[in-house]
Short mmCIF file of C-alpha atoms and ligand atoms in Angstrom, two decimals:
data_model
loop_
_atom_site.label_atom_id
_atom_site.label_comp_id
_atom_site.label_asym_id
_atom_site.label_seq_id
_atom_site.Cartn_x
_atom_site.Cartn_y
_atom_site.Cartn_z
CA MET Z 29 0.00 0.00 0.00
CA THR Z 30 1.34 3.43 -0.88
CA LYS Z 31 1.69 6.04 1.79
CA ARG Z 32 -1.03 8.09 0.15
CA ASN Z 33 -3.42 5.13 0.18
CA SER Z 34 -2.74 4.34 3.79
CA ILE Z 35 -3.42 7.95 4.77
CA ALA Z 36 -6.66 7.84 2.79
CA LEU Z 37 -7.62 4.62 4.58
CA LEU Z 38 -6.85 6.17 7.95
CA TYR Z 39 -9.08 9.14 7.14
CA PHE Z 40 -11.81 6.81 6.01
CA THR Z 41 -11.58 4.83 9.23
CA LEU Z 42 -11.69 8.01 11.31
CA LEU Z 43 -14.75 9.19 9.38
CA GLN Z 44 -16.43 5.84 10.00
CA LEU Z 45 -15.61 6.05 13.69
CA SER Z 46 -17.02 9.55 13.99
CA SER Z 47 -20.18 8.59 12.11
CA LEU Z 48 -20.55 5.54 14.35
CA THR Z 49 -20.27 7.57 17.52
CA ALA Z 50 -22.39 10.54 16.41
CA GLN Z 51 -26.02 9.74 17.04
CA ASN Z 52 -29.30 11.00 15.72
CA ILE Z 53 -31.88 12.08 18.25
CA PHE Z 54 -35.50 12.43 17.13
CA VAL Z 55 -38.14 14.82 18.40
CA ALA Z 56 -41.78 14.70 17.31
CA PRO Z 57 -45.04 16.42 18.34
CA ASP Z 58 -46.47 13.03 19.42
CA GLY Z 59 -43.28 11.97 21.23
CA SER Z 60 -42.51 11.71 24.93
CA ASP Z 61 -39.48 12.67 26.97
CA ASN Z 62 -39.65 9.20 28.54
CA ASN Z 63 -38.74 7.77 25.13
CA PRO Z 64 -35.16 7.00 24.07
CA GLY Z 65 -35.30 9.56 21.22
CA THR Z 66 -35.19 7.14 18.30
CA ILE Z 67 -37.20 7.65 15.12
CA SER Z 68 -39.88 5.22 16.30
CA GLN Z 69 -39.79 6.43 19.91
CA PRO Z 70 -39.04 10.16 19.69
CA LEU Z 71 -38.80 12.77 22.41
CA ILE Z 72 -41.31 15.63 22.53
CA SER Z 73 -39.11 18.47 23.70
CA ILE Z 74 -36.12 19.87 21.85
CA SER Z 75 -34.73 20.92 25.24
CA ALA Z 76 -34.57 17.26 26.31
CA ALA Z 77 -32.81 16.39 23.06
CA ILE Z 78 -30.26 19.17 23.64
CA THR Z 79 -29.53 17.85 27.14
CA LYS Z 80 -29.07 14.37 25.70
CA ALA Z 81 -26.94 15.44 22.70
CA LYS Z 82 -23.20 14.90 22.64
CA ILE Z 83 -20.81 16.77 20.41
CA GLY Z 84 -21.37 15.98 16.72
CA ASP Z 85 -24.92 14.71 17.28
CA THR Z 86 -27.87 15.70 15.12
CA ILE Z 87 -31.30 16.40 16.52
CA PHE Z 88 -33.97 15.72 13.91
CA VAL Z 89 -37.26 17.49 14.46
CA ARG Z 90 -40.34 16.00 12.81
CA GLY Z 91 -43.02 18.13 11.16
CA GLY Z 92 -46.08 19.46 12.95
CA THR Z 93 -46.73 21.95 15.72
CA PHE Z 94 -44.96 21.92 19.07
CA ASN Z 95 -46.54 24.05 21.78
CA TYR Z 96 -43.73 25.16 24.05
CA ASN Z 97 -43.95 27.73 26.82
CA THR Z 98 -40.39 27.69 28.12
CA THR Z 99 -37.28 28.97 26.37
CA ILE Z 100 -35.14 26.37 24.63
CA SER Z 101 -31.72 27.18 26.13
CA ILE Z 102 -28.53 26.17 24.39
CA ALA Z 103 -25.35 26.63 26.40
CA LYS Z 104 -22.84 24.14 25.06
CA SER Z 105 -20.62 24.40 21.99
CA GLY Z 106 -19.51 22.19 19.14
CA THR Z 107 -16.32 22.61 17.18
CA ALA Z 108 -15.60 23.56 13.58
CA ASN Z 109 -15.47 19.86 12.63
CA PHE Z 110 -18.16 18.54 14.92
CA ARG Z 111 -21.12 20.85 15.10
CA TYR Z 112 -24.26 20.27 17.04
CA CYS Z 113 -27.13 20.19 14.56
CA ILE Z 114 -30.85 20.72 14.93
CA PHE Z 115 -32.46 19.93 11.59
CA ALA Z 116 -36.00 19.59 10.38
CA TYR Z 117 -36.32 15.96 9.32
CA LYS Z 118 -36.20 15.56 5.54
CA LYS Z 119 -38.71 17.97 3.99
CA GLU Z 120 -40.93 18.15 7.03
CA ARG Z 121 -41.58 21.54 8.62
CA PRO Z 122 -41.73 21.77 12.42
CA VAL Z 123 -43.48 24.80 13.92
CA LEU Z 124 -42.32 25.78 17.39
CA ASP Z 125 -45.24 27.77 18.78
CA PHE Z 126 -44.38 29.81 21.87
CA SER Z 127 -47.52 31.93 21.84
CA SER Z 128 -48.55 30.76 25.31
CA GLN Z 129 -45.53 32.65 26.71
CA VAL Z 130 -46.29 36.01 28.32
CA VAL Z 131 -44.54 39.09 26.96
CA GLY Z 132 -41.26 39.57 28.80
CA SER Z 133 -37.57 39.93 28.04
CA SER Z 134 -36.68 36.51 29.45
CA ASN Z 135 -39.23 34.72 27.27
CA ARG Z 136 -37.29 34.00 24.12
CA GLY Z 137 -38.13 31.04 21.93
CA ILE Z 138 -34.61 29.69 21.46
CA ARG Z 139 -31.63 31.26 23.22
CA LEU Z 140 -28.02 30.38 22.44
CA SER Z 141 -26.00 31.54 25.40
CA ASN Z 142 -22.26 31.66 24.60
CA ALA Z 143 -22.97 28.63 22.45
CA SER Z 144 -20.95 28.22 19.25
CA TYR Z 145 -20.85 25.88 16.26
CA TRP Z 146 -24.54 25.02 16.14
CA HIS Z 147 -26.31 24.53 12.84
CA ILE Z 148 -30.05 25.02 13.12
CA LYS Z 149 -32.08 24.45 9.98
CA GLY Z 150 -35.66 24.25 8.84
CA LEU Z 151 -37.65 25.46 11.86
CA ASP Z 152 -40.56 27.89 12.20
CA ILE Z 153 -40.35 29.84 15.45
CA LYS Z 154 -43.42 31.88 16.30
CA GLY Z 155 -45.16 33.73 19.05
CA ALA Z 156 -42.34 33.99 21.60
CA GLY Z 157 -42.79 36.49 24.48
CA ASP Z 158 -39.60 38.20 23.31
CA ASN Z 159 -37.19 37.27 20.46
CA GLY Z 160 -37.98 34.21 18.42
CA MET Z 161 -34.28 33.44 18.70
CA GLU Z 162 -31.43 35.22 20.43
CA ILE Z 163 -27.77 34.44 19.83
CA SER Z 164 -26.20 35.86 22.96
CA GLY Z 165 -22.42 35.77 22.81
CA GLY Z 166 -22.03 32.78 20.50
CA SER Z 167 -19.94 32.51 17.35
CA TYR Z 168 -19.80 30.49 14.15
CA ASN Z 169 -23.39 29.34 14.36
CA ILE Z 170 -25.34 28.75 11.16
CA ILE Z 171 -29.04 29.56 11.26
CA GLU Z 172 -30.53 28.36 8.01
CA PHE Z 173 -33.97 28.20 6.39
CA CYS Z 174 -35.74 29.22 9.61
CA SER Z 175 -38.76 31.51 9.84
CA PHE Z 176 -39.43 33.85 12.75
CA TYR Z 177 -42.89 35.37 12.97
CA GLU Z 178 -45.41 36.85 15.36
CA ASN Z 179 -42.81 37.06 18.08
CA ARG Z 180 -43.25 39.84 20.63
CA ASP Z 181 -39.81 41.38 19.99
CA SER Z 182 -37.29 41.05 17.14
CA GLY Z 183 -37.47 37.79 15.23
CA LEU Z 184 -33.73 37.04 15.47
CA GLN Z 185 -31.48 39.12 17.70
CA LEU Z 186 -27.69 38.93 18.04
CA SER Z 187 -26.22 40.36 21.21
CA ASN Z 188 -23.49 40.22 23.88
CA GLY Z 189 -20.70 40.09 21.34
CA ALA Z 190 -22.27 37.41 19.10
CA SER Z 191 -19.83 37.27 16.18
CA ASN Z 192 -19.15 35.48 12.91
CA ASN Z 193 -22.56 33.86 12.76
CA GLN Z 194 -24.18 33.09 9.42
CA VAL Z 195 -27.88 33.61 8.91
CA ILE Z 196 -28.79 31.98 5.63
CA ASN Z 197 -32.12 31.92 3.80
CA CYS Z 198 -34.19 32.94 6.81
CA ASP Z 199 -37.45 34.91 6.95
CA SER Z 200 -38.56 37.23 9.73
CA TYR Z 201 -41.97 38.86 9.54
CA ASN Z 202 -44.95 40.14 11.49
CA ASN Z 203 -42.88 40.45 14.63
CA SER Z 204 -44.28 43.16 16.90
CA ASP Z 205 -43.66 44.28 20.48
CA PRO Z 206 -46.33 46.00 22.60
CA THR Z 207 -44.91 49.50 21.87
CA GLU Z 208 -44.24 48.55 18.22
CA GLY Z 209 -40.97 50.50 18.52
CA ASN Z 210 -38.54 47.63 19.12
CA ALA Z 211 -39.37 44.53 17.12
CA ASP Z 212 -37.13 44.24 14.06
CA GLY Z 213 -36.89 41.33 11.67
CA PHE Z 214 -33.16 40.79 12.14
CA ALA Z 215 -31.42 42.68 14.92
CA PRO Z 216 -27.60 42.60 14.87
CA LYS Z 217 -27.77 45.54 17.26
CA LEU Z 218 -26.89 47.03 20.67
CA THR Z 219 -24.13 44.75 22.06
CA VAL Z 220 -23.66 42.69 18.86
CA GLY Z 221 -20.17 41.54 17.82
CA SER Z 222 -18.46 41.61 14.43
CA GLY Z 223 -18.43 39.43 11.34
CA ASN Z 224 -22.06 38.37 11.24
CA TYR Z 225 -23.29 37.56 7.74
CA PHE Z 226 -26.81 37.51 6.37
CA TYR Z 227 -27.47 35.86 3.03
CA GLY Z 228 -30.74 35.30 1.18
CA CYS Z 229 -32.89 36.54 4.07
CA ARG Z 230 -36.19 38.42 3.95
CA ALA Z 231 -37.75 40.74 6.54
CA TRP Z 232 -41.20 42.20 6.14
CA GLN Z 233 -44.01 43.82 8.08
CA ASN Z 234 -42.09 43.98 11.31
CA SER Z 235 -43.39 46.68 13.64
CA ASP Z 236 -40.03 48.48 13.81
CA ASP Z 237 -37.28 47.83 11.21
CA GLY Z 238 -36.39 45.04 8.80
CA TRP Z 239 -32.73 45.00 9.82
CA ASP Z 240 -31.42 47.12 12.67
CA GLY Z 241 -27.74 47.79 13.42
CA TYR Z 242 -28.22 50.40 16.18
CA LEU Z 243 -25.37 50.18 18.71
CA ARG Z 244 -25.21 50.58 22.47
CA GLY Z 245 -22.25 49.06 24.28
CA ALA Z 246 -20.46 48.02 21.07
CA ASN Z 247 -18.37 49.92 18.54
CA ASN Z 248 -16.39 49.29 15.35
CA ILE Z 249 -18.69 46.43 14.37
CA THR Z 250 -18.79 44.84 10.91
CA THR Z 251 -21.87 43.23 9.33
CA ILE Z 252 -22.37 41.93 5.79
CA LEU Z 253 -25.74 41.59 4.07
CA GLU Z 254 -26.04 39.87 0.71
CA ASN Z 255 -29.08 39.04 -1.42
CA CYS Z 256 -31.42 40.20 1.35
CA TRP Z 257 -34.87 41.75 0.90
CA SER Z 258 -36.52 44.12 3.37
CA PHE Z 259 -39.98 45.50 2.77
CA LYS Z 260 -43.17 46.90 4.26
CA ASN Z 261 -41.59 47.28 7.66
CA GLY Z 262 -43.53 49.73 9.79
CA PHE Z 263 -46.77 48.24 8.51
CA ARG Z 264 -49.08 45.76 10.17
CA LYS Z 265 -50.58 42.78 8.42
CA ASP Z 266 -53.72 44.78 7.66
CA GLY Z 267 -51.67 47.46 5.90
CA THR Z 268 -52.01 50.16 8.59
CA GLN Z 269 -48.88 51.90 9.87
CA THR Z 270 -47.27 50.89 13.16
CA ALA Z 271 -45.88 53.28 15.77
CA GLY Z 272 -42.36 51.95 15.02
CA ASN Z 273 -39.58 53.33 12.80
CA GLY Z 274 -40.21 51.29 9.66
CA ASN Z 275 -36.80 51.25 7.96
CA GLY Z 276 -35.61 48.55 5.58
CA PHE Z 277 -31.93 48.41 6.48
CA LYS Z 278 -31.06 50.62 9.47
CA MET Z 279 -27.30 50.52 9.38
CA GLY Z 280 -26.37 51.90 12.78
CA GLY Z 281 -26.96 54.67 15.23
CA GLY Z 282 -26.48 55.15 18.95
CA ASP Z 283 -27.99 56.95 21.90
CA ASN Z 284 -28.39 60.74 21.85
CA SER Z 285 -28.25 60.84 18.04
CA ASN Z 286 -25.10 58.76 18.29
CA SER Z 287 -23.17 61.42 20.19
CA ASP Z 288 -20.53 58.75 20.92
CA ARG Z 289 -20.05 58.42 17.14
CA LEU Z 290 -20.25 54.64 17.22
CA MET Z 291 -19.34 52.83 14.03
CA HIS Z 292 -21.21 49.96 12.42
CA HIS Z 293 -19.45 49.11 9.18
CA VAL Z 294 -22.17 47.66 6.97
CA THR Z 295 -21.75 46.15 3.53
CA ALA Z 296 -24.94 45.52 1.57
CA LYS Z 297 -24.61 43.62 -1.71
CA ARG Z 298 -27.51 42.90 -4.05
CA CYS Z 299 -30.03 43.89 -1.39
CA LEU Z 300 -33.56 45.07 -2.08
CA ALA Z 301 -35.58 47.51 0.04
CA PHE Z 302 -39.06 48.59 -0.97
CA ASP Z 303 -42.31 49.96 0.41
CA ASN Z 304 -40.91 50.50 3.88
CA LYS Z 305 -42.68 53.13 5.97
CA ALA Z 306 -39.49 55.19 6.33
CA LYS Z 307 -36.15 54.68 4.58
CA GLY Z 308 -34.89 51.79 2.50
CA PHE Z 309 -31.19 52.15 3.35
CA ASP Z 310 -30.84 54.33 6.42
CA GLN Z 311 -27.70 55.77 8.02
CA ASN Z 312 -29.46 56.70 11.25
CA ASN Z 313 -26.37 58.65 12.38
CA ASN Z 314 -24.06 55.69 11.87
CA ASP Z 315 -20.47 56.94 11.79
CA GLY Z 316 -18.91 53.80 10.35
CA SER Z 317 -18.24 52.88 6.74
CA MET Z 318 -21.15 51.86 4.57
CA THR Z 319 -20.68 50.05 1.29
CA ILE Z 320 -23.75 49.65 -0.91
CA LEU Z 321 -23.19 47.64 -4.06
CA ASN Z 322 -25.81 46.61 -6.60
CA CYS Z 323 -28.72 47.42 -4.33
CA THR Z 324 -32.26 48.42 -5.29
CA GLY Z 325 -34.50 50.82 -3.41
CA PHE Z 326 -38.08 51.18 -4.58
CA ARG Z 327 -40.91 53.36 -3.30
CA ASN Z 328 -39.74 53.62 0.31
CA LEU Z 329 -41.95 56.34 1.78
CA THR Z 330 -39.34 58.67 3.34
CA ALA Z 331 -36.40 57.87 1.07
CA ASP Z 332 -34.83 54.94 -0.72
CA TYR Z 333 -31.39 55.97 0.57
CA ARG Z 334 -30.70 58.51 3.31
CA ILE Z 335 -27.07 58.87 4.40
CA THR Z 336 -26.34 62.55 4.97
CA ARG Z 337 -24.25 62.98 8.12
CA GLU Z 338 -20.45 63.19 7.73
CA LEU Z 339 -18.78 59.97 8.84
CA ASN Z 340 -15.90 59.63 11.28
CA SER Z 341 -12.55 60.42 9.70
CA GLY Z 342 -11.17 57.57 7.65
CA GLN Z 343 -14.63 56.06 7.09
CA THR Z 344 -16.17 55.86 3.64
CA LEU Z 345 -19.58 55.70 2.03
CA ILE Z 346 -19.47 53.81 -1.24
CA VAL Z 347 -22.59 53.49 -3.38
CA LYS Z 348 -22.21 51.81 -6.75
CA ASN Z 349 -24.37 50.08 -9.35
CA SER Z 350 -27.50 50.84 -7.34
CA ILE Z 351 -31.07 51.68 -8.29
CA SER Z 352 -33.62 54.00 -6.78
CA TYR Z 353 -37.07 54.15 -8.29
CA LEU Z 354 -39.98 56.24 -7.03
CA GLY Z 355 -38.10 57.16 -3.86
CA LEU Z 356 -35.71 59.88 -2.73
CA VAL Z 357 -31.93 59.62 -2.69
CA GLU Z 358 -30.27 61.77 -0.02
CA LEU Z 359 -26.55 61.07 0.12
CA GLY Z 360 -24.87 64.25 1.35
CA SER Z 361 -21.75 65.43 -0.44
CA PHE Z 362 -19.24 62.78 0.62
CA PRO Z 363 -20.16 59.47 -1.01
CA LEU Z 364 -17.89 57.75 -3.49
CA GLN Z 365 -20.55 56.90 -5.99
CA GLU Z 366 -20.57 55.56 -9.47
CA LYS Z 367 -23.05 54.10 -11.94
CA ASN Z 368 -26.17 54.63 -9.87
CA SER Z 369 -29.57 54.99 -11.53
CA TRP Z 370 -29.95 58.57 -10.29
CA LEU Z 371 -26.72 59.72 -11.94
CA ALA Z 372 -26.28 60.84 -15.56
CA PRO Z 373 -26.80 59.54 -18.16
CA PHE Z 374 -29.56 57.34 -16.77
CA ASN Z 375 -33.24 58.17 -16.89
CA ILE Z 376 -35.10 55.43 -15.02
CA SER Z 377 -38.68 54.44 -15.78
CA ALA Z 378 -41.10 51.56 -15.29
CA ASN Z 379 -40.00 50.32 -18.71
CA ASP Z 380 -36.67 49.23 -17.23
CA PHE Z 381 -38.37 46.49 -15.20
CA VAL Z 382 -40.03 43.22 -16.10
CA SER Z 383 -42.47 43.63 -13.22
CA LEU Z 384 -43.33 46.07 -10.43
CA ASP Z 385 -45.58 43.50 -8.74
CA ALA Z 386 -44.32 43.67 -5.16
CA SER Z 387 -46.48 40.74 -4.07
CA GLN Z 388 -43.95 38.38 -5.67
CA ALA Z 389 -41.52 39.05 -2.82
CA THR Z 390 -43.44 36.90 -0.34
CA ARG Z 391 -43.59 33.85 -2.59
CA THR Z 392 -42.73 30.53 -0.98
CA ARG Z 393 -39.04 29.69 -0.89
CA LYS Z 394 -37.67 26.82 -2.92
CA GLU Z 395 -37.34 23.38 -1.32
CA ASP Z 396 -33.70 24.00 -0.50
CA GLY Z 397 -34.58 27.23 1.25
CA THR Z 398 -33.29 29.59 -1.40
CA LEU Z 399 -35.24 32.68 -2.41
CA PRO Z 400 -38.14 32.21 -4.83
CA ASP Z 401 -37.79 33.14 -8.49
CA ILE Z 402 -39.32 36.52 -9.14
CA THR Z 403 -39.39 39.02 -11.97
CA PHE Z 404 -40.17 41.96 -9.64
CA MET Z 405 -37.53 44.69 -10.07
CA HIS Z 406 -35.66 42.53 -12.58
CA LEU Z 407 -34.37 44.36 -15.63
CA VAL Z 408 -35.97 43.91 -19.02
CA SER Z 409 -33.87 42.86 -21.95
CA GLY Z 410 -32.46 46.02 -23.42
CA SER Z 411 -32.79 48.12 -20.26
CA GLN Z 412 -30.26 50.94 -20.03
CA PHE Z 413 -29.03 49.27 -16.81
CA VAL Z 414 -28.01 45.95 -18.38
CA ASP Z 415 -24.21 45.73 -18.59
CA ALA Z 416 -24.03 49.41 -17.57
CA GLY Z 417 -22.32 48.96 -14.19
CA VAL Z 418 -18.75 48.98 -12.97
CA ASP Z 419 -16.94 45.85 -11.72
CA VAL Z 420 -17.27 45.87 -7.93
CA GLY Z 421 -15.99 42.34 -7.44
CA LEU Z 422 -19.38 40.61 -7.56
CA PRO Z 423 -20.11 37.88 -10.09
CA PHE Z 424 -22.01 39.11 -13.13
CA LYS Z 425 -23.44 37.89 -16.40
CA GLY Z 426 -22.97 39.23 -19.89
CA LEU Z 427 -20.38 41.82 -20.86
CA ALA Z 428 -20.37 43.81 -17.62
CA PRO Z 429 -22.19 44.04 -14.28
CA ASP Z 430 -25.72 45.41 -14.39
CA ILE Z 431 -27.15 48.10 -12.16
CA GLY Z 432 -29.50 47.07 -9.35
CA ALA Z 433 -29.94 43.98 -7.21
CA PHE Z 434 -30.78 41.53 -9.99
CA GLU Z 435 -28.38 40.74 -12.80
CA TYR Z 436 -30.08 40.23 -16.13
CA GLU Z 437 -29.88 36.53 -16.95
CA GLY Z 438 -31.49 36.25 -20.35
CA PRO Z 439 -34.83 34.72 -21.24
CA SER Z 440 -33.98 31.10 -20.40
CA SER Z 441 -34.28 31.84 -16.68
CA ILE Z 442 -37.49 33.82 -16.91
CA ASN Z 443 -41.04 32.49 -17.03
CA ALA Z 444 -42.50 31.94 -20.46
CA LYS Z 445 -45.15 34.59 -19.94
CA ASP Z 446 -42.45 37.20 -19.54
CA PHE Z 447 -41.52 36.75 -23.17
CA ILE Z 448 -44.58 38.77 -24.02
CA LEU Z 449 -42.52 41.81 -23.09
CA SER Z 450 -39.74 40.79 -25.43
CA ASP Z 451 -39.79 40.38 -29.21
CA ILE Z 452 -36.64 38.29 -29.37
CA ILE Z 453 -35.23 35.08 -27.98
CA LEU Z 454 -31.54 34.29 -28.17
CA TYR Z 455 -30.75 30.61 -27.70
CA GLN Z 456 -27.61 29.08 -26.22
CA ASN Z 457 -25.18 28.08 -28.95
CA PHE Z 458 -24.52 24.41 -29.77
CA PRO Z 459 -22.08 22.82 -29.26
CA ASN Z 460 -20.59 24.73 -26.36
CA PRO Z 461 -17.66 24.69 -25.71
CA PHE Z 462 -16.85 24.46 -29.40
CA ASN Z 463 -13.95 23.99 -31.84
CA PRO Z 464 -13.92 25.54 -34.31
CA GLU Z 465 -17.62 25.75 -35.30
CA THR Z 466 -20.82 26.34 -33.38
CA LYS Z 467 -24.42 27.21 -34.24
CA ILE Z 468 -26.23 30.24 -32.86
CA SER Z 469 -30.03 30.54 -33.15
CA PHE Z 470 -32.49 33.28 -32.39
CA ALA Z 471 -36.23 33.75 -32.77
CA LEU Z 472 -38.23 36.88 -33.61
CA SER Z 473 -41.92 37.37 -32.82
CA ARG Z 474 -42.32 40.01 -35.56
CA GLU Z 475 -40.36 41.63 -38.36
CA LEU Z 476 -37.34 43.38 -36.85
CA ASP Z 477 -34.07 45.01 -37.79
CA ILE Z 478 -31.43 42.98 -35.97
CA LYS Z 479 -27.72 42.52 -35.59
CA LEU Z 480 -26.00 39.34 -34.37
CA GLU Z 481 -22.45 40.05 -33.28
CA VAL Z 482 -19.63 38.23 -31.45
CA PHE Z 483 -17.40 39.94 -28.87
CA ASP Z 484 -14.28 38.92 -27.03
CA LEU Z 485 -13.84 39.11 -23.26
CA LEU Z 486 -12.77 42.75 -23.49
CA GLY Z 487 -15.94 43.68 -25.35
CA ARG Z 488 -14.24 44.10 -28.73
CA SER Z 489 -16.34 43.08 -31.71
CA VAL Z 490 -14.74 40.10 -33.44
CA LYS Z 491 -17.44 39.30 -36.02
CA ILE Z 492 -20.83 40.48 -37.20
CA LEU Z 493 -22.66 37.27 -38.12
CA THR Z 494 -25.59 39.02 -39.71
CA SER Z 495 -27.52 42.26 -39.70
CA GLY Z 496 -30.64 43.58 -41.40
CA LYS Z 497 -34.38 43.10 -41.54
CA TYR Z 498 -35.78 39.64 -40.71
CA GLN Z 499 -39.37 38.34 -40.75
CA SER Z 500 -40.76 36.59 -37.64
CA GLY Z 501 -39.28 33.11 -37.30
CA THR Z 502 -36.25 31.21 -36.08
CA TYR Z 503 -32.82 31.63 -37.67
CA THR Z 504 -29.54 29.78 -37.24
CA PHE Z 505 -26.03 30.98 -38.07
CA VAL Z 506 -22.73 29.15 -37.97
CA PHE Z 507 -19.84 30.84 -36.23
CA ASN Z 508 -16.43 29.57 -37.27
CA ALA Z 509 -13.55 30.58 -35.00
CA GLU Z 510 -10.69 28.72 -36.67
CA TRP Z 511 -8.60 31.91 -36.57
CA ALA Z 512 -9.33 32.80 -32.94
CA SER Z 513 -7.62 31.78 -29.69
CA SER Z 514 -9.22 29.74 -26.92
CA GLY Z 515 -11.29 31.60 -24.38
CA ILE Z 516 -14.60 33.11 -23.42
CA TYR Z 517 -16.58 34.99 -26.03
CA PHE Z 518 -20.00 36.57 -26.11
CA TYR Z 519 -22.64 36.83 -28.77
CA ARG Z 520 -25.26 39.50 -28.77
CA LEU Z 521 -28.52 39.99 -30.61
CA THR Z 522 -29.52 43.63 -30.84
CA THR Z 523 -32.69 45.34 -32.00
CA ALA Z 524 -33.72 48.99 -31.73
CA GLN Z 525 -35.34 48.30 -28.32
CA ASN Z 526 -33.56 45.24 -26.99
CA SER Z 527 -30.31 43.42 -26.69
CA LEU Z 528 -29.58 39.92 -25.45
CA THR Z 529 -26.14 38.54 -24.70
CA LYS Z 530 -24.90 35.01 -24.11
CA ARG Z 531 -21.53 33.60 -23.25
CA PHE Z 532 -19.70 30.79 -25.05
CA VAL Z 533 -16.33 29.14 -24.87
CA LEU Z 534 -13.87 28.32 -27.62
CA LEU Z 535 -11.50 25.44 -26.78
CA GLN Z 536 -8.81 25.15 -29.47
CA1 LIG N 611 -36.47 42.27 24.24
CA1 LIG N 612 -37.40 51.79 17.02
CA1 LIG N 613 -35.33 49.00 15.44
CA1 LIG N 614 -24.56 42.04 -17.00
#
């Protein structure tokens, strides 16, 4: 046996050992804490399963409603290699209903207290007397595909130095405290620590804010938000306004109008804020750096973006590739901004978007927990914002980054009915990759003047395959690249109103 093989075998044996020792503990609404916690004889309380769990164990929670009135407390930690896991079983959806709790700051649903390396996935947490979940002081936890709603304070709060946690594909909505002035969807605020990351999350109709980064007892904090949507905060379910603040993303702040000049450094990438009662992206006297890349603000009542107070020295406000539509932009004189929809030469209108139907945003998530497909605020083919942005280090499609939260993907990823808005379809070439020949097809719904052109990676035209007037129908052209070098190329179909671009690869 080679040394490499024997090392591989050793690893395999260790993996087997760890999977033999790690156990699965089952919890079900019809279980009993006198049971051993197997799939056929499950426990009924998650708390009992947590007490029973050893490092590396997974607690599987079966679907159905659990009526709990005491906080599920988690106070032990896993490690980077051996997390504690609490997972919904398969595709079942457990609902942890805490609505019999009275309102009070000790009545959280789940509380991680200096607990790290937990992975909690697939739970609904509703009705708690305070936060649905609080991560108090823990690090490196992953909270995934959970929903927090109708809790009597913020849905998910991070506090007491909680740092480097990842909140992935979670929803937080209809949370409301008795004053309506405190309950946010996601609250990395007050005593929160650094390095927390939100991805693919949605917050809506919370009585106070969607996200809140207000500080008290913490400073120089960093938070990253990516692909997150925040909307209709400051509104109740029935559409009436709450007494709360109603911001989409409140990026900081501190007591006495932040007279201590506390800094919450917030990066928001591809985030969407719309129809909030107050501001979409709100400084709230934050004195830290704020970096807003490829975000979209739409119809927020006070402003889509309001960041007007000078920052602490050395801090920067960067706003690039972002959209505001039917809302105000108030950015003071100090931002480093580029390629935003409110800057020349752009002139935004409803015609830039496939849909302005905001109701799409609350569609059900996909089975894996990712955000639903929507066309709301997506760019139409041929919009002035397609390929009009500057490279900010985010992945993009086509020749260049687009402007706004949603990169134009081409018709293949959009519902068939959306084609009604477009006269042209550009198909993926075949074969791809190719050498040296490939076929490119397009379809026209009516007679149009078109041009089909190939570009290199730097956007230089390398060949015009055809141009001129074509009747409705489908057309195919052969592109021969015998003379070209291997690499990524693009082909683009252009009409007076539209242009579609696809990528292809030549492998010589
Ligand atoms: Ca509270
Ligand atoms: Ca408030
Ligand atoms: Ca708030
Ligand atoms: Ca693009």
